[in-house]
Amino acid sequence: MFNMASKIKATPLTIVIKLGTSSIVSPEYPFLPHLQLLSSIVETVVHLRSLGHRVVLVSSGAIGVGLRRMDLRSRGKGLSHKQALAAIGQGRLIALWDNLFSQLDQPIAQVLLTRPDISDRTRYLNAQNTFSELLQMGVVPIVNENDTVSVTEIKFGDNDTLSAIASAIVHADYLFLLTDVECLYTDNPRNNPNAKPVRVVRDIEKVKEQVSTSTLGTSLGTGGMSTKLIAAELATAAGTTTVIMHSAKVNDIFSVIQNGAGPSRDISETPHLEEGPLCTRFLRREEALKDRKWWIAHGLHAAGTIIIDEGAYRAIQRKESGGRLLPAGVIKVQGPFASHQAVKLIVRKRRRSIHNNHNNMDKPEQQPNSTISRNSIDESIPSSPTPASASASTSRSTSTSNQMISPIIKQLSSGSGLSNSTSIAGIGIGPQPDTPQLQPILSLSSSVASLDPLSKSIPPSPAIRGINEHSQLNTTSTLNNNKEDDKVDSDWEEIEIGKGLAQYNSVEIDRIKGMKSSNIETILGYSESEHVVDSITFL
Ligand SMILES: N[C@@H](CCC(=O)OP(=O)(O)O)C(=O)O
């Protein structure tokens, strides 16, 4: 193992390695830990450290270890039961890691995260500072979701997603998703001997239509191949090359990072990615989203929605707009939300113009930070669509209103799980495990209580009282109760285009919508900004 490693030119990299439950404990009772595998991970991590790399481990397995401790055969159905098992298992899991790492004198740290730690900018930055400090101290942070306090609505749900978020927090060069299969295949290799490995992915959108995402996980884990695609999309958008690899071949990490694009090497300078160990590499986006933009797009949940007209959409795509929206372009506000909370932006467009300008819609004039890579897919994937993927295309073409929204993003917002991906692959495999909702609907009371960490100290206004009262009735209702206005007739489409940070609360923006900025002070009694949304990030 160390021969390969010793040849590596030690450009210090930040590497996140994610191990699923299936790699930590056996899937069947009595859920014995995979000690040999865990030891080889520990040896690999320590050697990476000795080469100057910074390493973060994302480790599932708390519930599995909890089951073993309590001599139970199944995790049961109740949420609190699972939370209790995680509480029992997490301590033992970290003790197991500490025991193994101490054999090689490597200090570790436990980092338990929940979704609100990421949604809240201050907590996100605090987590970032802690990671940075730990890595500087030469410690290996071991991350898991804090299952004991994560209820369904606010869960990451699977550690693939959590590992992508951890990668963005630490600005990782690589994320290795270790699992029980070597790589992504064009079909399920266990059912179809003609399934081909997909070795390099440049365009995740395209690859999703052409590969099997049938889960190869076990009864204990919640992830599968689909959640790995979500993780890859999130991580590559943050500038992290993501690799799916068999956990038994963890030693291959050395040759992957030796041949791959690092911080000082451009992807175009690495033409031999098809060679080397069998794994799937999702190449990082060359134009990675900046930390704050990534956080707005993926870390932050939208507390409300602002619907804008086509003119405003064109305007905010121009560089001169600075990614900020004026009140004049706002048609409707859906809240409630507080000032400085994130809001979804939706453009209301005439259907005809959507069809005519479809290409323009796909490629907005100025969208340097689009989360969707349009590069061509890996040549190793057959180009002729399968019947299933053809039907997937058909269904997309009938759903014009969704064309601007990355399906990954839709899954994140809807928490609808990933069963569509299974049907795209057209494989007769049972249903995917449910992926709990990833974009939580936080109660306004919690949002307003903190009034969002980004907010400057704004004197409490009647508007805030207004939204508090409103929140007790219905946290997602439309502020403007004009039914005619709500009706989007067949000539119109509403398309989600991105997210931004509201500069006023929902009641205030509703009052100044359609107005010139010069009227803000007269209407609201104060003017914090001439814009209603700032820091716009396009999907
Ligand atoms: N946080 C949970 C693991 C969640 C989970 O199942 O993740 P994974 O095995 O990666 O699909 C635990 O530690 O048991």
XYZ file of C-alpha atoms and ligand atoms in Angstrom:
553
model
C 0.000 0.000 0.000
C 2.720 2.467 0.852
C 4.685 2.021 -2.397
C 2.081 3.824 -4.445
C 1.686 6.459 -1.794
C 5.371 7.217 -1.580
C 5.438 8.225 -5.269
C 2.864 10.946 -4.790
C 4.005 14.505 -5.184
C 2.772 15.944 -1.936
C 0.642 18.893 -2.989
C -1.373 19.342 0.188
C -4.993 18.479 -0.513
C -8.111 18.538 1.582
C -9.803 15.155 1.311
C -13.179 14.062 2.665
C -13.794 10.324 2.923
C -17.335 9.084 3.521
C -18.079 5.616 4.870
C -21.650 4.347 4.845
C -23.223 2.074 7.412
C -22.587 -0.944 5.164
C -18.850 -0.319 5.418
C -18.885 0.044 9.201
C -21.016 -2.888 10.391
C -22.292 -6.076 8.784
C -25.831 -5.627 7.474
C -27.262 -8.595 9.381
C -27.669 -9.373 13.055
C -25.492 -9.266 15.144
C -24.113 -6.253 13.169
C -20.454 -7.008 13.800
C -18.084 -4.159 12.999
C -15.909 -4.584 9.879
C -12.688 -4.278 11.858
C -10.389 -5.145 8.985
C -11.961 -2.555 6.721
C -11.980 0.096 9.445
C -8.312 -0.588 10.135
C -7.390 -0.169 6.481
C -9.274 3.154 6.418
C -7.347 4.269 9.475
C -4.013 3.292 7.874
C -4.922 5.106 4.665
C -6.025 8.264 6.485
C -2.888 8.327 8.624
C -0.712 7.890 5.560
C -2.542 10.686 3.735
C -1.882 12.831 6.775
C 1.806 11.933 6.746
C 1.947 13.175 3.138
C 0.675 16.541 4.284
C -2.983 16.145 3.271
C -5.846 17.271 5.485
C -8.464 14.551 5.974
C -12.070 14.619 7.175
C -13.947 11.363 7.743
C -17.735 11.231 7.465
C -18.818 8.114 9.305
C -22.294 6.611 9.448
C -22.976 3.637 11.683
C -24.304 5.099 14.950
C -27.621 3.279 14.636
C -25.935 0.030 13.549
C -23.558 0.140 16.505
C -26.498 1.019 18.791
C -28.381 -2.051 17.573
C -25.443 -4.263 18.418
C -25.027 -2.723 21.870
C -28.676 -3.362 22.701
C -28.686 -6.785 21.008
C -31.616 -5.793 18.790
C -32.398 -7.268 15.379
C -33.927 -4.255 13.673
C -33.877 -0.490 13.943
C -37.676 -0.397 14.256
C -40.007 2.223 12.858
C -40.362 4.959 15.427
C -38.205 8.041 14.989
C -37.473 8.375 18.695
C -36.409 4.719 18.819
C -33.886 5.352 16.020
C -32.730 8.526 17.737
C -32.201 6.575 20.958
C -30.244 3.898 19.086
C -28.089 6.587 17.465
C -27.452 8.124 20.900
C -26.376 4.713 22.209
C -24.253 3.921 19.175
C -22.562 7.257 18.450
C -20.440 7.206 21.616
C -19.287 3.670 20.931
C -18.695 4.437 17.255
C -16.414 7.359 18.045
C -14.718 5.270 20.768
C -14.035 2.588 18.156
C -12.522 5.139 15.763
C -10.500 6.722 18.556
C -9.215 3.332 19.584
C -8.065 2.478 16.062
C -6.583 5.919 15.291
C -4.757 6.026 18.645
C -2.834 2.901 17.625
C -1.143 5.164 15.061
C -1.057 8.238 17.341
C -3.557 10.133 15.233
C -5.868 12.452 17.220
C -9.486 12.649 16.091
C -12.456 14.903 16.869
C -16.191 14.243 16.819
C -18.285 16.727 14.819
C -22.057 16.204 14.880
C -24.061 18.421 12.537
C -27.729 19.090 11.943
C -29.433 20.804 9.032
C -30.104 24.063 10.960
C -26.358 24.293 11.650
C -25.964 24.729 7.908
C -29.053 26.873 7.225
C -27.954 29.467 9.738
C -25.050 31.509 8.358
C -23.454 32.162 11.752
C -23.553 28.515 12.735
C -22.252 27.539 9.276
C -19.303 29.907 9.661
C -18.674 28.647 13.189
C -18.589 25.074 11.925
C -16.206 26.194 9.170
C -13.894 27.837 11.728
C -13.894 24.744 13.916
C -13.045 22.474 10.971
C -10.297 24.830 9.926
C -8.829 24.872 13.433
C -8.975 21.081 13.738
C -7.318 20.554 10.364
C -4.600 23.047 11.225
C -3.980 21.150 14.451
C -3.465 17.953 12.442
C -6.629 16.352 13.818
C -8.966 14.150 11.766
C -12.558 15.368 12.276
C -15.072 12.496 12.212
C -18.470 13.794 11.146
C -21.953 12.327 11.509
C -25.437 13.743 11.597
C -26.593 14.538 15.122
C -29.439 12.036 14.781
C -30.556 12.410 18.376
C -31.882 15.921 17.751
C -32.605 15.727 13.995
C -36.292 15.203 13.416
C -37.559 14.163 10.001
C -38.277 17.666 8.728
C -34.784 18.922 9.406
C -32.642 15.914 8.590
C -29.905 15.658 6.015
C -31.277 12.135 5.903
C -28.282 10.431 4.425
C -24.615 10.883 4.976
C -23.851 11.188 1.251
C -25.497 14.621 1.328
C -23.854 15.437 4.642
C -20.438 14.534 3.194
C -21.010 16.897 0.236
C -21.902 19.677 2.666
C -18.837 18.904 4.765
C -16.760 19.055 1.556
C -18.117 22.507 0.763
C -17.479 23.703 4.317
C -13.806 22.655 4.238
C -13.337 23.531 0.518
C -12.279 19.964 -0.182
C -10.341 19.018 -3.293
C -11.727 15.470 -3.190
C -14.736 13.706 -1.762
C -14.455 9.907 -1.752
C -17.789 8.153 -1.352
C -16.768 4.663 -0.248
C -19.447 2.080 -0.798
C -20.112 -1.579 -1.570
C -19.785 -1.227 -5.342
C -16.787 -0.131 -7.423
C -18.448 2.616 -9.414
C -21.513 3.856 -11.223
C -22.716 1.493 -13.957
C -24.911 2.013 -16.998
C -27.169 -0.685 -15.567
C -27.327 -2.835 -12.465
C -24.245 -5.074 -12.793
C -25.836 -7.683 -10.548
C -28.667 -8.184 -13.031
C -27.122 -7.195 -16.330
C -23.733 -8.607 -17.350
C -23.512 -5.981 -20.106
C -23.579 -3.115 -17.621
C -20.657 -0.804 -18.317
C -18.734 1.162 -15.727
C -18.910 4.937 -15.957
C -15.427 6.152 -15.162
C -15.583 9.891 -15.708
C -18.580 12.200 -15.420
C -18.464 15.768 -16.646
C -22.211 16.393 -16.786
C -24.250 14.906 -13.961
C -27.565 15.950 -15.531
C -26.890 13.807 -18.590
C -25.451 10.894 -16.714
C -28.564 10.643 -14.575
C -30.588 9.812 -17.649
C -28.286 7.077 -18.757
C -27.154 5.136 -15.740
C -28.608 2.841 -13.176
C -29.139 4.404 -9.814
C -30.624 1.249 -8.349
C -29.467 1.117 -4.819
C -26.785 -1.350 -3.951
C -26.862 -0.398 -0.313
C -27.933 -2.528 2.593
C -30.932 -2.669 4.869
C -29.259 -0.413 7.422
C -28.081 2.530 5.336
C -30.381 5.214 3.964
C -28.305 6.169 0.959
C -27.909 4.484 -2.400
C -26.481 5.379 -5.784
C -29.029 8.168 -6.218
C -27.991 9.991 -3.073
C -24.415 9.695 -4.317
C -25.421 11.553 -7.474
C -26.990 14.273 -5.336
C -23.824 14.442 -3.266
C -21.705 14.603 -6.427
C -23.807 17.450 -7.799
C -23.559 19.441 -4.572
C -19.853 18.788 -4.076
C -18.727 19.380 -7.673
C -20.644 22.676 -7.658
C -18.504 23.654 -4.683
C -15.332 22.713 -6.595
C -14.790 19.236 -5.127
C -14.000 16.301 -7.425
C -16.200 13.470 -6.191
C -15.239 9.820 -6.489
C -17.368 6.711 -5.979
C -15.138 3.836 -4.968
C -15.378 0.413 -3.316
C -14.611 0.661 0.396
C -12.487 -2.488 0.214
C -10.187 -0.672 -2.226
C -9.555 2.421 -0.153
C -5.885 2.180 -1.065
C -6.832 3.281 -4.611
C -7.265 6.796 -3.201
C -3.539 7.301 -3.670
C -3.518 6.647 -7.399
C -6.718 8.651 -7.925
C -5.260 11.771 -6.361
C -1.954 11.190 -8.112
C -3.598 11.180 -11.571
C -6.379 13.617 -10.865
C -6.791 17.344 -11.049
C -5.638 19.036 -7.876
C -5.817 22.665 -6.792
C -2.874 23.558 -9.007
C -3.802 21.274 -11.903
C -6.450 22.029 -14.412
C -8.921 19.319 -15.410
C -7.862 19.768 -19.042
C -4.325 18.802 -18.038
C -5.460 15.409 -16.859
C -6.416 13.510 -20.017
C -5.852 10.010 -18.593
C -8.720 9.925 -16.155
C -10.110 6.806 -17.815
C -7.062 4.890 -16.678
C -6.174 3.725 -13.211
C -8.326 2.010 -10.610
C -11.960 1.255 -11.317
C -14.048 4.047 -9.822
C -16.297 6.901 -10.987
C -14.914 10.430 -10.927
C -17.282 13.369 -11.106
C -15.057 16.217 -12.181
C -15.276 19.357 -10.129
C -16.869 22.392 -11.727
C -14.082 24.593 -13.003
C -16.158 27.643 -12.136
C -17.006 26.562 -8.621
C -19.563 28.594 -6.713
C -17.942 30.873 -4.190
C -18.493 29.804 -0.604
C -21.294 32.276 0.126
C -23.047 31.632 -3.200
C -22.844 27.864 -2.652
C -24.261 28.321 0.805
C -27.164 30.396 -0.495
C -27.903 27.882 -3.274
C -27.513 24.655 -1.311
C -26.984 25.238 2.377
C -29.766 27.647 3.007
C -33.422 26.807 2.937
C -35.728 29.343 1.290
C -38.119 30.887 3.779
C -40.374 32.290 1.050
C -40.807 33.031 -2.620
C -40.726 36.147 -4.766
C -42.305 36.011 -8.196
C -40.861 38.424 -10.733
C -41.659 39.457 -14.293
C -39.655 38.731 -17.417
C -38.108 42.207 -17.539
C -36.756 41.797 -14.032
C -35.409 38.363 -14.930
C -33.538 39.840 -17.881
C -32.261 42.683 -15.705
C -30.883 40.520 -12.891
C -28.954 38.422 -15.400
C -27.026 41.515 -16.495
C -23.697 42.096 -14.853
C -24.575 45.713 -14.018
C -27.425 44.520 -11.785
C -24.837 43.127 -9.351
C -27.183 40.180 -8.767
C -29.756 42.431 -7.082
C -33.456 42.830 -7.690
C -35.390 46.123 -7.642
C -38.964 46.233 -6.293
C -40.336 47.292 -9.701
C -39.988 43.744 -11.084
C -41.801 41.997 -8.245
C -45.229 40.582 -9.074
C -46.039 38.585 -5.989
C -44.628 37.663 -2.583
C -45.147 34.402 -0.749
C -44.068 34.325 2.829
C -43.758 34.962 5.550
C -40.045 35.610 5.745
C -37.863 38.055 7.587
C -35.374 40.477 6.135
C -32.058 38.763 5.253
C -33.609 35.327 4.992
C -33.205 33.390 1.743
C -36.027 33.455 -0.775
C -36.712 31.463 -3.896
C -36.966 33.506 -7.087
C -39.536 32.524 -9.678
C -40.049 34.197 -13.029
C -43.547 34.376 -14.486
C -43.247 34.063 -18.242
C -45.579 33.730 -21.161
C -45.556 30.110 -22.304
C -45.034 31.154 -25.911
C -41.924 33.067 -25.003
C -40.653 30.135 -23.013
C -40.920 27.915 -26.077
C -39.442 30.550 -28.374
C -36.655 31.403 -26.021
C -36.083 27.957 -24.689
C -32.383 28.020 -25.499
C -32.019 31.398 -23.906
C -33.794 30.158 -20.837
C -31.481 27.222 -20.665
C -28.487 29.503 -20.930
C -29.258 32.831 -19.356
C -27.220 35.734 -20.729
C -25.067 35.958 -17.696
C -25.013 33.007 -15.441
C -21.440 32.380 -14.435
C -22.414 30.387 -11.431
C -25.040 28.120 -12.897
C -25.230 24.933 -10.867
C -25.808 22.895 -14.011
C -22.780 21.925 -16.008
C -23.473 21.825 -19.722
C -20.295 20.026 -20.711
C -20.536 16.841 -22.672
C -20.937 13.576 -20.907
C -18.266 10.955 -20.589
C -17.753 9.274 -23.945
C -17.825 5.836 -22.357
C -21.581 6.039 -21.875
C -23.655 4.735 -24.789
C -25.326 7.664 -26.505
C -28.514 5.945 -27.665
C -31.195 6.410 -25.064
C -32.763 3.402 -23.436
C -36.544 3.178 -23.767
C -36.767 4.212 -20.164
C -34.576 7.240 -20.641
C -36.548 8.130 -23.751
C -39.713 8.119 -21.743
C -37.979 10.207 -19.145
C -37.196 12.753 -21.861
C -40.802 12.743 -22.963
C -42.012 13.412 -19.523
C -39.600 16.293 -19.212
C -40.766 17.868 -22.433
C -44.324 17.925 -21.172
C -43.245 19.692 -18.059
C -41.851 22.893 -19.447
C -42.283 24.741 -16.225
C -39.670 22.595 -14.595
C -37.043 22.899 -17.239
C -34.980 25.480 -15.473
C -34.880 23.571 -12.231
C -32.216 20.963 -11.828
C -33.956 17.719 -10.842
C -31.446 17.399 -8.048
C -32.488 20.756 -6.713
C -36.132 19.760 -7.075
C -35.465 16.625 -5.081
C -33.746 18.703 -2.458
C -36.668 21.043 -2.208
C -39.399 18.477 -2.375
C -37.746 15.755 -0.375
C -39.513 13.447 -2.756
C -36.864 10.778 -2.606
C -35.244 9.356 -5.636
C -37.548 6.764 -7.037
C -37.771 8.628 -10.368
C -34.140 7.952 -10.956
C -34.822 4.278 -10.526
C -37.519 4.374 -13.168
C -35.261 6.335 -15.504
C -32.821 3.494 -15.287
C -35.699 1.153 -16.030
C -34.610 -1.524 -13.651
C -37.000 -3.797 -11.851
C -35.626 -3.154 -8.431
C -37.717 -2.501 -5.368
C -38.368 1.027 -4.193
C -35.485 3.197 -3.091
C -35.268 3.917 0.563
C -36.987 7.181 1.309
C -34.716 10.144 1.490
C -36.143 12.451 4.098
C -36.873 16.038 3.185
C -33.645 17.921 2.802
C -34.886 21.468 2.633
C -36.720 21.863 5.881
C -39.697 24.063 6.408
C -38.587 25.845 9.505
C -41.282 27.462 11.516
C -41.219 31.195 11.217
C -41.206 31.450 14.954
C -37.728 29.944 14.956
C -36.625 32.032 11.991
C -37.979 35.246 13.349
C -36.803 34.481 16.840
C -33.260 34.675 15.579
C -34.286 37.007 12.785
C -31.508 35.404 10.843
C -27.860 35.840 11.728
C -27.206 38.021 8.734
C -29.604 40.681 9.783
C -28.255 43.989 10.905
C -30.024 45.311 13.934
C -33.225 46.620 12.512
C -35.668 48.203 14.915
C -38.713 45.996 15.373
C -41.291 47.257 12.956
C -45.029 46.756 12.691
C -44.225 44.657 9.648
C -42.353 42.127 11.753
C -45.260 41.988 14.153
C -47.440 41.504 11.122
C -45.537 38.524 9.878
C -45.426 36.994 13.322
C -49.172 37.162 13.526
C -49.453 35.848 10.030
C -47.185 32.926 10.817
C -49.538 31.688 13.468
C -52.166 31.248 10.812
C -50.266 29.751 7.953
C -46.551 29.831 7.391
C -46.707 29.198 3.670
C -49.722 31.141 2.581
C -49.616 33.839 -0.049
C -49.570 37.325 1.355
C -51.519 38.690 -1.500
C -54.898 37.078 -1.213
C -56.196 38.167 -4.567
C -57.452 34.939 -6.086
C -57.276 36.248 -9.651
C -53.664 37.087 -9.061
C -52.967 33.566 -7.830
C -54.336 32.031 -10.956
C -51.685 31.300 -13.524
C -53.665 30.691 -16.674
C -52.521 28.404 -19.402
C -50.617 31.192 -21.163
C -48.270 31.640 -18.252
C -45.597 29.562 -16.618
C -43.751 30.055 -13.372
C -40.151 28.877 -13.398
C -37.785 28.754 -10.473
C -34.562 30.508 -11.399
C -32.544 30.814 -8.226
C -32.284 32.110 -4.697
C -31.261 35.326 -3.024
C -31.281 37.123 0.291
C -34.321 39.302 0.990
C -33.485 42.866 1.971
C -36.912 43.517 3.503
C -39.410 41.182 5.118
C -42.261 39.631 3.144
C -44.911 42.119 4.276
C -42.695 45.049 3.336
C -41.811 43.659 -0.089
C -45.488 42.996 -0.712
C -46.174 46.678 -0.002
C -43.453 47.992 -2.319
C -43.802 45.463 -5.131
C -44.065 47.025 -8.579
C -42.872 50.389 -7.232
C -39.817 52.471 -7.996
C -37.099 52.283 -5.361
C -37.470 56.021 -4.724
C -40.896 55.276 -3.199
C -39.628 52.782 -0.612
C -38.989 55.375 2.099
C -42.403 56.999 1.625
C -44.254 53.702 1.805
C -42.288 51.931 4.536
C -41.067 54.927 6.518
C -37.466 53.879 6.069
C -35.226 52.633 3.304
C -32.616 50.025 4.079
C -31.714 49.363 0.453
C -33.010 50.253 -2.990
C -33.074 46.518 -3.767
C -35.478 43.921 -2.409
C -33.230 40.895 -3.038
C -29.445 40.742 -2.956
C -26.781 38.041 -3.598
C -28.849 36.296 -6.265
C -27.575 32.839 -7.197
C -29.005 31.168 -10.296
C -29.829 27.479 -10.356
N -26.506 9.006 10.815
C -26.869 7.613 10.628
C -26.510 7.141 9.261
C -27.384 7.611 8.132
C -27.198 6.605 7.042
O -27.844 5.588 7.030
O -26.198 6.876 6.186
P -25.655 5.856 5.059
O -25.325 4.555 5.701
O -24.439 6.530 4.592
O -26.709 5.716 4.023
C -26.076 6.712 11.563
O -24.977 7.084 11.985
O -26.544 5.601 11.840
